[in-house]
Short mmCIF file of C-alpha atoms and ligand atoms in Angstrom, two decimals:
data_model
loop_
_atom_site.label_atom_id
_atom_site.label_comp_id
_atom_site.label_asym_id
_atom_site.label_seq_id
_atom_site.Cartn_x
_atom_site.Cartn_y
_atom_site.Cartn_z
CA UNK A 1 0.00 0.00 0.00
CA UNK A 2 1.12 3.49 -0.76
CA UNK A 3 1.04 5.92 2.12
CA UNK A 4 1.40 9.70 2.33
CA UNK A 5 3.08 10.89 5.51
CA UNK A 6 2.43 14.55 6.35
CA UNK A 7 4.73 15.61 9.18
CA UNK A 8 6.81 18.75 9.61
CA UNK A 9 9.00 17.43 12.43
CA UNK A 10 12.08 16.31 10.52
CA UNK A 11 13.29 13.75 13.03
CA UNK A 12 9.92 12.17 13.60
CA UNK A 13 9.15 12.23 9.88
CA UNK A 14 12.36 10.51 8.94
CA UNK A 15 12.11 7.81 11.57
CA UNK A 16 8.44 7.20 10.77
CA UNK A 17 9.19 6.91 7.08
CA UNK A 18 11.84 4.29 7.77
CA UNK A 19 9.64 2.37 10.20
CA UNK A 20 6.73 2.36 7.74
CA UNK A 21 8.95 1.26 4.88
CA UNK A 22 10.11 -1.62 7.03
CA UNK A 23 6.42 -2.54 7.30
CA UNK A 24 6.33 -2.75 3.50
CA UNK A 25 4.48 0.48 2.87
CA UNK A 26 5.54 2.64 -0.04
CA UNK A 27 5.93 5.95 1.77
CA UNK A 28 6.06 9.49 0.44
CA UNK A 29 6.79 12.09 3.06
CA UNK A 30 5.85 15.78 2.80
CA UNK A 31 6.28 18.53 5.39
CA UNK A 32 3.56 21.06 4.59
CA UNK A 33 -0.17 21.07 4.05
CA UNK A 34 0.12 22.50 0.56
CA UNK A 35 2.56 19.86 -0.60
CA UNK A 36 0.24 17.22 0.89
CA UNK A 37 -2.65 18.49 -1.22
CA UNK A 38 -0.46 18.68 -4.31
CA UNK A 39 0.68 15.07 -3.77
CA UNK A 40 -2.86 13.80 -3.24
CA UNK A 41 -4.07 15.50 -6.38
CA UNK A 42 -1.21 14.19 -8.48
CA UNK A 43 -1.00 10.57 -7.37
CA UNK A 44 -2.97 7.75 -5.87
CA UNK A 45 -2.47 6.93 -2.19
CA UNK A 46 -4.13 4.20 -0.15
CA UNK A 47 -3.67 5.87 3.24
CA UNK A 48 -2.51 9.14 4.79
CA UNK A 49 -0.99 9.98 8.16
CA UNK A 50 -1.65 13.63 8.97
CA UNK A 51 -0.02 15.85 11.56
CA UNK A 52 -2.28 18.77 12.53
CA UNK A 53 0.22 21.47 13.40
CA UNK A 54 1.78 22.20 10.00
CA UNK A 55 3.31 25.40 8.60
CA UNK A 56 0.90 27.34 6.40
CA UNK A 57 -2.14 25.24 5.75
CA UNK A 58 -2.77 23.14 8.86
CA UNK A 59 -3.83 19.51 8.93
CA UNK A 60 -7.50 20.17 9.59
CA UNK A 61 -7.71 22.40 6.52
CA UNK A 62 -6.00 19.74 4.42
CA UNK A 63 -8.49 17.12 5.58
CA UNK A 64 -11.41 19.44 4.84
CA UNK A 65 -10.07 20.05 1.36
CA UNK A 66 -9.54 16.33 0.72
CA UNK A 67 -13.12 15.63 1.72
CA UNK A 68 -14.45 18.61 -0.27
CA UNK A 69 -12.84 17.00 -3.30
CA UNK A 70 -14.46 13.69 -2.39
CA UNK A 71 -11.23 11.73 -2.21
CA UNK A 72 -12.01 8.41 -0.52
CA UNK A 73 -8.59 8.26 1.15
CA UNK A 74 -8.49 6.93 4.75
CA UNK A 75 -6.75 9.49 7.00
CA UNK A 76 -5.20 8.95 10.39
CA UNK A 77 -4.42 12.04 12.44
CA UNK A 78 -1.17 11.90 14.37
CA UNK A 79 -1.00 14.83 16.72
CA UNK A 80 0.29 16.15 20.00
CA UNK A 81 -2.84 18.28 20.40
CA UNK A 82 -4.60 16.36 23.07
CA UNK A 83 -7.69 18.40 23.76
CA UNK A 84 -10.96 16.65 23.10
CA UNK A 85 -12.02 19.60 20.95
CA UNK A 86 -9.11 19.14 18.57
CA UNK A 87 -9.84 15.48 18.16
CA UNK A 88 -13.51 16.17 17.54
CA UNK A 89 -12.59 18.85 15.01
CA UNK A 90 -10.28 16.44 13.19
CA UNK A 91 -12.81 13.66 13.01
CA UNK A 92 -15.57 16.07 12.00
CA UNK A 93 -13.36 17.41 9.24
CA UNK A 94 -13.31 13.90 7.80
CA UNK A 95 -10.42 12.02 9.39
CA UNK A 96 -11.05 8.33 10.06
CA UNK A 97 -8.93 7.83 13.15
CA UNK A 98 -6.39 9.58 15.32
CA UNK A 99 -3.46 8.74 17.53
CA UNK A 100 -1.83 11.00 20.09
CA UNK A 101 1.89 11.71 20.23
CA UNK A 102 3.84 10.19 21.84
CA UNK A 103 2.60 6.88 20.52
CA UNK A 104 3.67 3.31 20.25
CA UNK A 105 4.70 2.18 16.77
CA UNK A 106 2.91 -1.14 17.09
CA UNK A 107 -0.34 0.70 17.79
CA UNK A 108 0.19 2.95 14.79
CA UNK A 109 0.76 -0.09 12.55
CA UNK A 110 -2.35 -1.83 13.89
CA UNK A 111 -4.49 1.25 13.27
CA UNK A 112 -3.14 1.60 9.73
CA UNK A 113 -3.94 -2.04 9.03
CA UNK A 114 -7.46 -1.49 10.32
CA UNK A 115 -7.92 1.55 8.06
CA UNK A 116 -6.51 -0.35 5.09
CA UNK A 117 -8.95 -3.19 5.70
CA UNK A 118 -11.94 -0.87 5.79
CA UNK A 119 -11.22 0.37 2.31
CA UNK A 120 -10.33 -2.87 0.63
CA UNK A 121 -11.68 -6.27 -0.20
CA UNK A 122 -10.09 -7.93 2.80
CA UNK A 123 -12.38 -10.68 4.02
CA UNK A 124 -10.78 -12.08 7.13
CA UNK A 125 -8.53 -10.04 9.36
CA UNK A 126 -5.49 -8.90 7.39
CA UNK A 127 -6.03 -11.54 4.77
CA UNK A 128 -6.64 -11.12 1.06
CA UNK A 129 -7.82 -14.12 -0.93
CA UNK A 130 -8.18 -14.88 -4.60
CA UNK A 131 -9.02 -18.51 -5.25
CA UNK A 132 -6.28 -20.55 -3.61
CA UNK A 133 -4.01 -17.54 -3.18
CA UNK A 134 -3.85 -16.07 0.32
CA UNK A 135 -1.97 -12.89 1.22
CA UNK A 136 -1.41 -12.18 4.89
CA UNK A 137 -0.94 -8.43 4.82
CA UNK A 138 0.11 -8.11 8.46
CA UNK A 139 2.92 -10.66 8.25
CA UNK A 140 3.75 -10.22 4.54
CA UNK A 141 3.29 -13.85 3.87
CA UNK A 142 1.90 -15.34 0.67
CA UNK A 143 0.65 -18.83 -0.03
CA UNK A 144 -0.87 -20.75 -2.91
CA UNK A 145 -2.84 -23.94 -2.35
CA UNK A 146 -1.55 -23.97 1.21
CA UNK A 147 2.14 -23.79 0.27
CA UNK A 148 4.23 -20.72 1.10
CA UNK A 149 5.31 -18.59 -1.87
CA UNK A 150 8.31 -16.29 -1.47
CA UNK A 151 7.74 -12.85 -2.94
CA UNK A 152 9.98 -9.82 -3.22
CA UNK A 153 8.74 -6.64 -1.57
CA UNK A 154 7.47 -5.22 -4.85
CA UNK A 155 5.91 -8.48 -6.00
CA UNK A 156 4.00 -8.54 -2.74
CA UNK A 157 2.88 -4.90 -3.17
CA UNK A 158 1.76 -5.56 -6.73
CA UNK A 159 -0.26 -8.62 -5.82
CA UNK A 160 -1.74 -6.78 -2.86
CA UNK A 161 -2.86 -3.91 -5.11
CA UNK A 162 -4.50 -6.36 -7.54
CA UNK A 163 -6.17 -8.43 -4.82
CA UNK A 164 -7.53 -5.32 -3.14
CA UNK A 165 -9.67 -4.63 -6.23
CA UNK A 166 -10.16 -8.01 -7.90
CA UNK A 167 -12.58 -6.78 -10.57
CA UNK A 168 -10.66 -3.70 -11.59
CA UNK A 169 -8.51 -3.14 -14.65
CA UNK A 170 -5.45 -1.15 -13.58
CA UNK A 171 -3.46 1.08 -15.87
CA UNK A 172 0.26 0.63 -15.91
CA UNK A 173 0.63 4.01 -14.21
CA UNK A 174 -1.73 3.05 -11.37
CA UNK A 175 0.22 -0.11 -10.67
CA UNK A 176 3.57 1.66 -10.84
CA UNK A 177 2.30 4.25 -8.38
CA UNK A 178 1.41 1.54 -5.90
CA UNK A 179 4.95 0.14 -6.13
CA UNK A 180 7.20 3.17 -6.22
CA UNK A 181 7.44 6.38 -4.21
CA UNK A 182 8.79 9.63 -5.61
CA UNK A 183 12.39 9.65 -6.49
CA UNK A 184 12.48 5.89 -6.75
CA UNK A 185 13.64 5.06 -10.20
CA UNK A 186 11.23 2.94 -12.22
CA UNK A 187 12.94 1.04 -14.98
CA UNK A 188 10.82 0.97 -18.09
CA UNK A 189 10.08 -2.75 -18.03
CA UNK A 190 10.10 -3.23 -14.24
CA UNK A 191 6.35 -3.74 -14.00
CA UNK A 192 6.39 -6.41 -16.70
CA UNK A 193 9.18 -8.19 -14.87
CA UNK A 194 7.21 -8.25 -11.60
CA UNK A 195 4.10 -9.49 -13.43
CA UNK A 196 6.13 -12.18 -15.15
CA UNK A 197 7.44 -13.35 -11.78
CA UNK A 198 3.99 -13.43 -10.23
CA UNK A 199 2.64 -15.48 -13.14
CA UNK A 200 5.51 -17.91 -12.70
CA UNK A 201 5.20 -18.16 -8.94
CA UNK A 202 1.42 -18.69 -8.96
CA UNK A 203 0.05 -19.62 -12.36
CA UNK A 204 0.31 -18.20 -15.81
CA UNK A 205 -3.26 -16.98 -16.29
CA UNK A 206 -3.41 -15.15 -12.97
CA UNK A 207 -2.80 -11.68 -14.37
CA UNK A 208 -4.45 -10.79 -17.61
CA UNK A 209 -3.11 -8.17 -19.97
CA UNK A 210 -5.95 -5.97 -21.16
CA UNK A 211 -4.72 -4.65 -24.44
CA UNK A 212 -4.39 -0.89 -24.60
CA UNK A 213 -5.57 -0.50 -21.00
CA UNK A 214 -3.48 -2.39 -18.50
CA UNK A 215 -3.77 -5.42 -16.27
CA UNK A 216 -6.24 -7.19 -14.06
CA UNK A 217 -6.67 -10.42 -12.16
CA UNK A 218 -8.29 -12.88 -14.51
CA UNK A 219 -11.56 -13.83 -12.76
CA UNK A 220 -11.97 -16.94 -14.89
CA UNK A 221 -8.82 -18.40 -13.47
CA UNK A 222 -9.78 -17.97 -9.84
CA UNK A 223 -8.85 -21.46 -8.77
CA1 CA B 301 3.79 19.55 13.59
#
């Protein structure tokens, strides 16, 4: 899943970005409200973590703007403002959850997983299924017909994106955005290579090429 981190504290931002990357999120980190809005308008994100006290446009205003534009993005507020009023304001503005600083990383991860589940096709807790394929999104474990399948980080992210929306045809750009953050170099055939590997590791018909459009899970092969 691709996550936008909005945090102006440089030390916290950097350490959070690293911790989230270690949890297999693709993380883009911005430090101001305006750059958060610009990022959200330019690219697709699955989740956002939003600090409230930001230079210029503050977090509440960003959330209001995101909702005014009807973006379905789940937003978790991460803030040191601990008055009930601030929390109420944040949730009323359209945030989905909040966590107070200082916080425990394991709680942050659990809340992000819960938000991710709400917006996706996850059936059981932290589990995505397509036929005999099971992805455990909390433990980053994949299996097919009960046997473990070893996936690279990006193969896992790609399969997760596809399994989250099993009926959808994805453009190449949409899939690349779910695999790479800004500044990460995307080699021109990287996506094809990941798809090739997934077809080999599961079965050949799993991912269908939709000519001129992109890719999707092939529903007829759900086995
Ligand atoms: Ca701040």
